[in-house]
PDB file of C-alpha atoms in Angstrom:
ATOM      1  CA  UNK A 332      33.051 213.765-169.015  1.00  0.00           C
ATOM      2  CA  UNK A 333      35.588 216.317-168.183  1.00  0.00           C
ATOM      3  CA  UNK A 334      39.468 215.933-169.263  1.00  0.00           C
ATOM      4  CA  UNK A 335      39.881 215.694-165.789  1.00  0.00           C
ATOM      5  CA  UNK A 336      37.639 212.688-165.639  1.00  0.00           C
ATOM      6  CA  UNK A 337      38.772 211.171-168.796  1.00  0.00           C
ATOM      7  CA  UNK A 338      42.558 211.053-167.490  1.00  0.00           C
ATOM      8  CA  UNK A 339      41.816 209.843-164.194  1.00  0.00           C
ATOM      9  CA  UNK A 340      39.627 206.948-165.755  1.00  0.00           C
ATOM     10  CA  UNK A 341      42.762 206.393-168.208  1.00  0.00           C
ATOM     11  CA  UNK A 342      44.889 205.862-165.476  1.00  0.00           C
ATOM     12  CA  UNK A 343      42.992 203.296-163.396  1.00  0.00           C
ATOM     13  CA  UNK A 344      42.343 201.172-166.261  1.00  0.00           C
ATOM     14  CA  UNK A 345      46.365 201.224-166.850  1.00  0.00           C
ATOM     15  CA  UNK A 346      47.181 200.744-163.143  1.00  0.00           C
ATOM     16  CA  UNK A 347      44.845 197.434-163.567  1.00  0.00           C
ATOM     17  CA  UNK A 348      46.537 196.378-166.376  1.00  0.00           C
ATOM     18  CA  UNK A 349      49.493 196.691-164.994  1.00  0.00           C
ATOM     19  CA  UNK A 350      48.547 194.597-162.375  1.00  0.00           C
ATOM     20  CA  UNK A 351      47.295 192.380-164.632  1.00  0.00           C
ATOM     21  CA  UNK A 352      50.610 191.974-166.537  1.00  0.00           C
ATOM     22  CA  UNK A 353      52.412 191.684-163.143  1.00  0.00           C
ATOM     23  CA  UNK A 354      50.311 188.873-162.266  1.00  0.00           C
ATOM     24  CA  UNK A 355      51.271 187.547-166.001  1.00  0.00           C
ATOM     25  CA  UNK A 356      54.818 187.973-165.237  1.00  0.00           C
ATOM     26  CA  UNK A 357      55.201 186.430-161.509  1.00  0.00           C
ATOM     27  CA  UNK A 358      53.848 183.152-162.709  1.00  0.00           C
ATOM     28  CA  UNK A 359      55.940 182.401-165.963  1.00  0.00           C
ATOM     29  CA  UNK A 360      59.557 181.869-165.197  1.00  0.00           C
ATOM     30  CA  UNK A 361      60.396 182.890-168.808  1.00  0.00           C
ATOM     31  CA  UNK A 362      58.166 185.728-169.201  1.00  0.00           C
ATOM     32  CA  UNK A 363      60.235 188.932-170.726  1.00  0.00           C
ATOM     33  CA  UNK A 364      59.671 191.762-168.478  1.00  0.00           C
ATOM     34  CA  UNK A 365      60.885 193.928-170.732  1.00  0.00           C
ATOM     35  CA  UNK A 366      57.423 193.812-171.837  1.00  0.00           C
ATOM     36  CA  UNK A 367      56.357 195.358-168.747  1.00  0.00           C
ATOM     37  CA  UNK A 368      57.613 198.646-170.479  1.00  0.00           C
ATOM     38  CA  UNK A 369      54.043 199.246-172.087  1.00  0.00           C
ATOM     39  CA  UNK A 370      52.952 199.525-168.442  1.00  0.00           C
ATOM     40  CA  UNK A 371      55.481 201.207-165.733  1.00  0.00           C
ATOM     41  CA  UNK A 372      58.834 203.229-166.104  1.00  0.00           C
ATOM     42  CA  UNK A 373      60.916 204.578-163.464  1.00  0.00           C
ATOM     43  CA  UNK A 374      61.114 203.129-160.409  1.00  0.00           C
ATOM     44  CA  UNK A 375      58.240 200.884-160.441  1.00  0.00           C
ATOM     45  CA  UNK A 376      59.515 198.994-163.664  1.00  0.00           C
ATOM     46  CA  UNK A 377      63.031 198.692-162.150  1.00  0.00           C
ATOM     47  CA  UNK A 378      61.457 197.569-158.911  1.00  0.00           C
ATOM     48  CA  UNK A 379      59.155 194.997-160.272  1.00  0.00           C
ATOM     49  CA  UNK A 380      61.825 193.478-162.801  1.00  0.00           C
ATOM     50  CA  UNK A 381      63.837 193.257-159.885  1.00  0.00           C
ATOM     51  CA  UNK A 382      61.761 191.686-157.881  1.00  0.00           C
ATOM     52  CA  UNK A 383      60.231 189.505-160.622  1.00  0.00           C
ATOM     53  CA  UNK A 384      64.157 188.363-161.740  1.00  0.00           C
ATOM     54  CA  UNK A 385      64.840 187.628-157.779  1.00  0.00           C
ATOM     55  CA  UNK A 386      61.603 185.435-157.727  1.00  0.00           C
ATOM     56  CA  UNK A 387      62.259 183.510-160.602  1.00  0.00           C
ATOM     57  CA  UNK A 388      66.215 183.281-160.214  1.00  0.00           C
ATOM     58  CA  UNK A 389      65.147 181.623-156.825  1.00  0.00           C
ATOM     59  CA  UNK A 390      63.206 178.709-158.485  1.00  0.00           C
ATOM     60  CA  UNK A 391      59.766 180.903-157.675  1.00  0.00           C
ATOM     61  CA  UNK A 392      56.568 182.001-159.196  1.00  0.00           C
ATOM     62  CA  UNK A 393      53.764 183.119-157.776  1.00  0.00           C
ATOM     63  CA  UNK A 394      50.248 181.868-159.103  1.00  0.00           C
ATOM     64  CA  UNK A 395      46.796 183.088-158.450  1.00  0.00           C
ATOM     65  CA  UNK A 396      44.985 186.424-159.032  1.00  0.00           C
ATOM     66  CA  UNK A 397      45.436 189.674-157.492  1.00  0.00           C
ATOM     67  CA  UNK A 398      42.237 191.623-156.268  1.00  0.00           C
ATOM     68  CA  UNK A 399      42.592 195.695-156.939  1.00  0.00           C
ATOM     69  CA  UNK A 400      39.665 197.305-154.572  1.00  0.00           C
ATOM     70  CA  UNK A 401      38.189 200.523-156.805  1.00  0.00           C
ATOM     71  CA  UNK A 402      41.464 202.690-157.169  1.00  0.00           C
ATOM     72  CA  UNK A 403      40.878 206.280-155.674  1.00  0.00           C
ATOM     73  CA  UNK A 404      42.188 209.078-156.906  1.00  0.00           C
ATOM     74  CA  UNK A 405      43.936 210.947-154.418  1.00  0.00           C
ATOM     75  CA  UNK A 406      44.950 213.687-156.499  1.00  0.00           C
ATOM     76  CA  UNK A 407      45.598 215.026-160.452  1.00  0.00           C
ATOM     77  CA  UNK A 408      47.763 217.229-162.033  1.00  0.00           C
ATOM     78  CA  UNK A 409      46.506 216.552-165.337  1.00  0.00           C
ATOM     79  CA  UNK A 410      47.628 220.581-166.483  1.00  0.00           C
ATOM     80  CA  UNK A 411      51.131 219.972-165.818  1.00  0.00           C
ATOM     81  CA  UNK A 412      53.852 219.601-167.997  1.00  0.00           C
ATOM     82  CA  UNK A 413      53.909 215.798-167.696  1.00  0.00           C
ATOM     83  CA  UNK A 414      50.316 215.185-166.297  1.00  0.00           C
ATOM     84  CA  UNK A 415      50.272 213.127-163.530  1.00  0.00           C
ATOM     85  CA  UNK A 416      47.307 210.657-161.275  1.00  0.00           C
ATOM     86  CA  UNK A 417      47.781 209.918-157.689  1.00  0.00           C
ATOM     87  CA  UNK A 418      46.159 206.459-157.286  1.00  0.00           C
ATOM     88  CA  UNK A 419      45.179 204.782-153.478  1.00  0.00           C
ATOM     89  CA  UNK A 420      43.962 201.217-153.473  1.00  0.00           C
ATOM     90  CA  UNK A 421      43.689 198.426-151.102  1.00  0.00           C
ATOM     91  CA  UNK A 422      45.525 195.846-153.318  1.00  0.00           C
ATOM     92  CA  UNK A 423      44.905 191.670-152.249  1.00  0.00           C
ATOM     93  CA  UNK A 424      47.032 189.201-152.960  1.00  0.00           C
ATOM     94  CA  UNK A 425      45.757 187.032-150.683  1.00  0.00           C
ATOM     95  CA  UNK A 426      44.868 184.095-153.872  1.00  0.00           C
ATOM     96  CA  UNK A 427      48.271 184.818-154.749  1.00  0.00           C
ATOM     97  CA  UNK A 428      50.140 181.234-154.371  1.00  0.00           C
ATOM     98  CA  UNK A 429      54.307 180.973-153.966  1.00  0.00           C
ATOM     99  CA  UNK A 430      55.287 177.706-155.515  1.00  0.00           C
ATOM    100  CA  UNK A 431      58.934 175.939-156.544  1.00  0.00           C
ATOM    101  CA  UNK A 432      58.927 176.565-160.882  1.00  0.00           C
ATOM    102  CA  UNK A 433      60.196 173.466-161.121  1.00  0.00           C
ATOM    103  CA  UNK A 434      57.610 171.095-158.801  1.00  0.00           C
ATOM    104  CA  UNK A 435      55.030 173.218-158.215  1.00  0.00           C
ATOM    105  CA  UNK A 436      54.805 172.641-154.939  1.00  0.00           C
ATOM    106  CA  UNK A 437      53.767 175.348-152.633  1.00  0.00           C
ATOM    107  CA  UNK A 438      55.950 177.503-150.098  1.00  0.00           C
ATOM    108  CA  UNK A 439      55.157 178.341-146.695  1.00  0.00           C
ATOM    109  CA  UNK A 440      54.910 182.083-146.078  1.00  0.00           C
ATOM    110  CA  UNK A 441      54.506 183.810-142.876  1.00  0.00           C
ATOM    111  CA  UNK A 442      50.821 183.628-141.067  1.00  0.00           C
ATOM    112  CA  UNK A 443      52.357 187.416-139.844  1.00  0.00           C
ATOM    113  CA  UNK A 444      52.269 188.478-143.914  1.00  0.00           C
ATOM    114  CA  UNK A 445      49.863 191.308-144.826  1.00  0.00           C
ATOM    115  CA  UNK A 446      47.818 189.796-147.697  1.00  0.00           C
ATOM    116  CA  UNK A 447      45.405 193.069-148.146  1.00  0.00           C
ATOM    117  CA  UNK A 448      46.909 196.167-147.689  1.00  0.00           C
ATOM    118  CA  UNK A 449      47.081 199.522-148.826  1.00  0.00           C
ATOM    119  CA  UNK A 450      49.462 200.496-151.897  1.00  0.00           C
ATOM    120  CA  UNK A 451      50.004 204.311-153.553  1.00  0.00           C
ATOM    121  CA  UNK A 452      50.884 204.662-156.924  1.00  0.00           C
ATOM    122  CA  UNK A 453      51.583 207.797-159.692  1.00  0.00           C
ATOM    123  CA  UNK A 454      50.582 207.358-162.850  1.00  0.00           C
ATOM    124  CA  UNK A 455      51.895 209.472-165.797  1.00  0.00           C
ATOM    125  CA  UNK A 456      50.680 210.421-169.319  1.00  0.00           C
ATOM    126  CA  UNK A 457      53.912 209.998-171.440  1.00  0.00           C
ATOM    127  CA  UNK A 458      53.967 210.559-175.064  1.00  0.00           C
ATOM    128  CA  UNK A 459      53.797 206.490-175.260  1.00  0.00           C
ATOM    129  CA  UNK A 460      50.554 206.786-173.187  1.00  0.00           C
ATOM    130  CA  UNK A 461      49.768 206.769-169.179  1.00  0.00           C
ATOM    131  CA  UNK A 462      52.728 204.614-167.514  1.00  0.00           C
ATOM    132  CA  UNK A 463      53.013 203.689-163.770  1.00  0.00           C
ATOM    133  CA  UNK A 464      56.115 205.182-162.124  1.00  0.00           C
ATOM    134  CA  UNK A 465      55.808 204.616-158.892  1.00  0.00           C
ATOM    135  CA  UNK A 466      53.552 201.868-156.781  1.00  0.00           C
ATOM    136  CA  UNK A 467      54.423 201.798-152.905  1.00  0.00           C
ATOM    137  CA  UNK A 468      53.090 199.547-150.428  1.00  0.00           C
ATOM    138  CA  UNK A 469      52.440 201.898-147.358  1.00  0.00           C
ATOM    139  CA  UNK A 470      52.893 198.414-144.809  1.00  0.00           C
ATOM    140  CA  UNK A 471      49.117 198.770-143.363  1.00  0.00           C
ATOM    141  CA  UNK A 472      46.627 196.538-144.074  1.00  0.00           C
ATOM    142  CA  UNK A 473      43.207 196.956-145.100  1.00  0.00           C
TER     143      UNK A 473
END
């Protein structure tokens, strides 16, 4: 396996965890995002505590599993100063379940909502080890 290879693999098995742990987070009300550090920096650790503190400070979690199709590299820079992975991936959340913490009953979402669709994400090796710092939705399904 070339370094190339070995990186790239590195960084998909993070960007799953990640998801993982985001999926760990979003359904306990008291989870400590500051956990989330082992996994993202940047932007997309602001951007999910955010969102995760907005869910839960609105009586919210969110329940289920998330579904990762094969992440595709897109591109590598793994000779740079900071080396970097450019991740694509058709991410479903469509098992994902909004419920009230406190009853557990379930919220109605909007039929319109895109439940598969296609997200972009950078990965960087830090001296910590590979961290997400950026995971966009690109708004089109797949």
């Amino acid at each position: 396996m070339s370094p190339e290879e070995k990186a790239q693999g590195e960084a998909i098995v993070l960007y799953r965890a990640y998801w993982q742990e985001l999926e760990r987070l979003y359904a306990n009300e008291g989870a400590d995002t500051g956990e989330l550090k082992e996994f993202a920096v940047g932007e997309a650790l602001v951007s999910a505590q955010k969102d995760i503190k907005q869910m839960h400070g609105a009586n919210q979690v969110i329940t289920g599993k998330v579904l990762l199709a094969d992440p595709a590299v897109t591109k590598s820079e793994i000779n740079s100063k900071i080396p970097k992975v450019f991740l694509s991936t058709c991410l479903d959340v469509s098992k994902w379940k909004v419920t009230t913490a406190d009853t557990g009953k379930p919220l109605s979402l909007p039929s319109t909502r895109l439940t598969k669709y296609i997200v972009e994400a950078t990965v960087e090796k830090w001296p910590e080890g590979w961290r997400v710092i950026r995971d966009r939705p690109k708004g089109k399904a797949c």
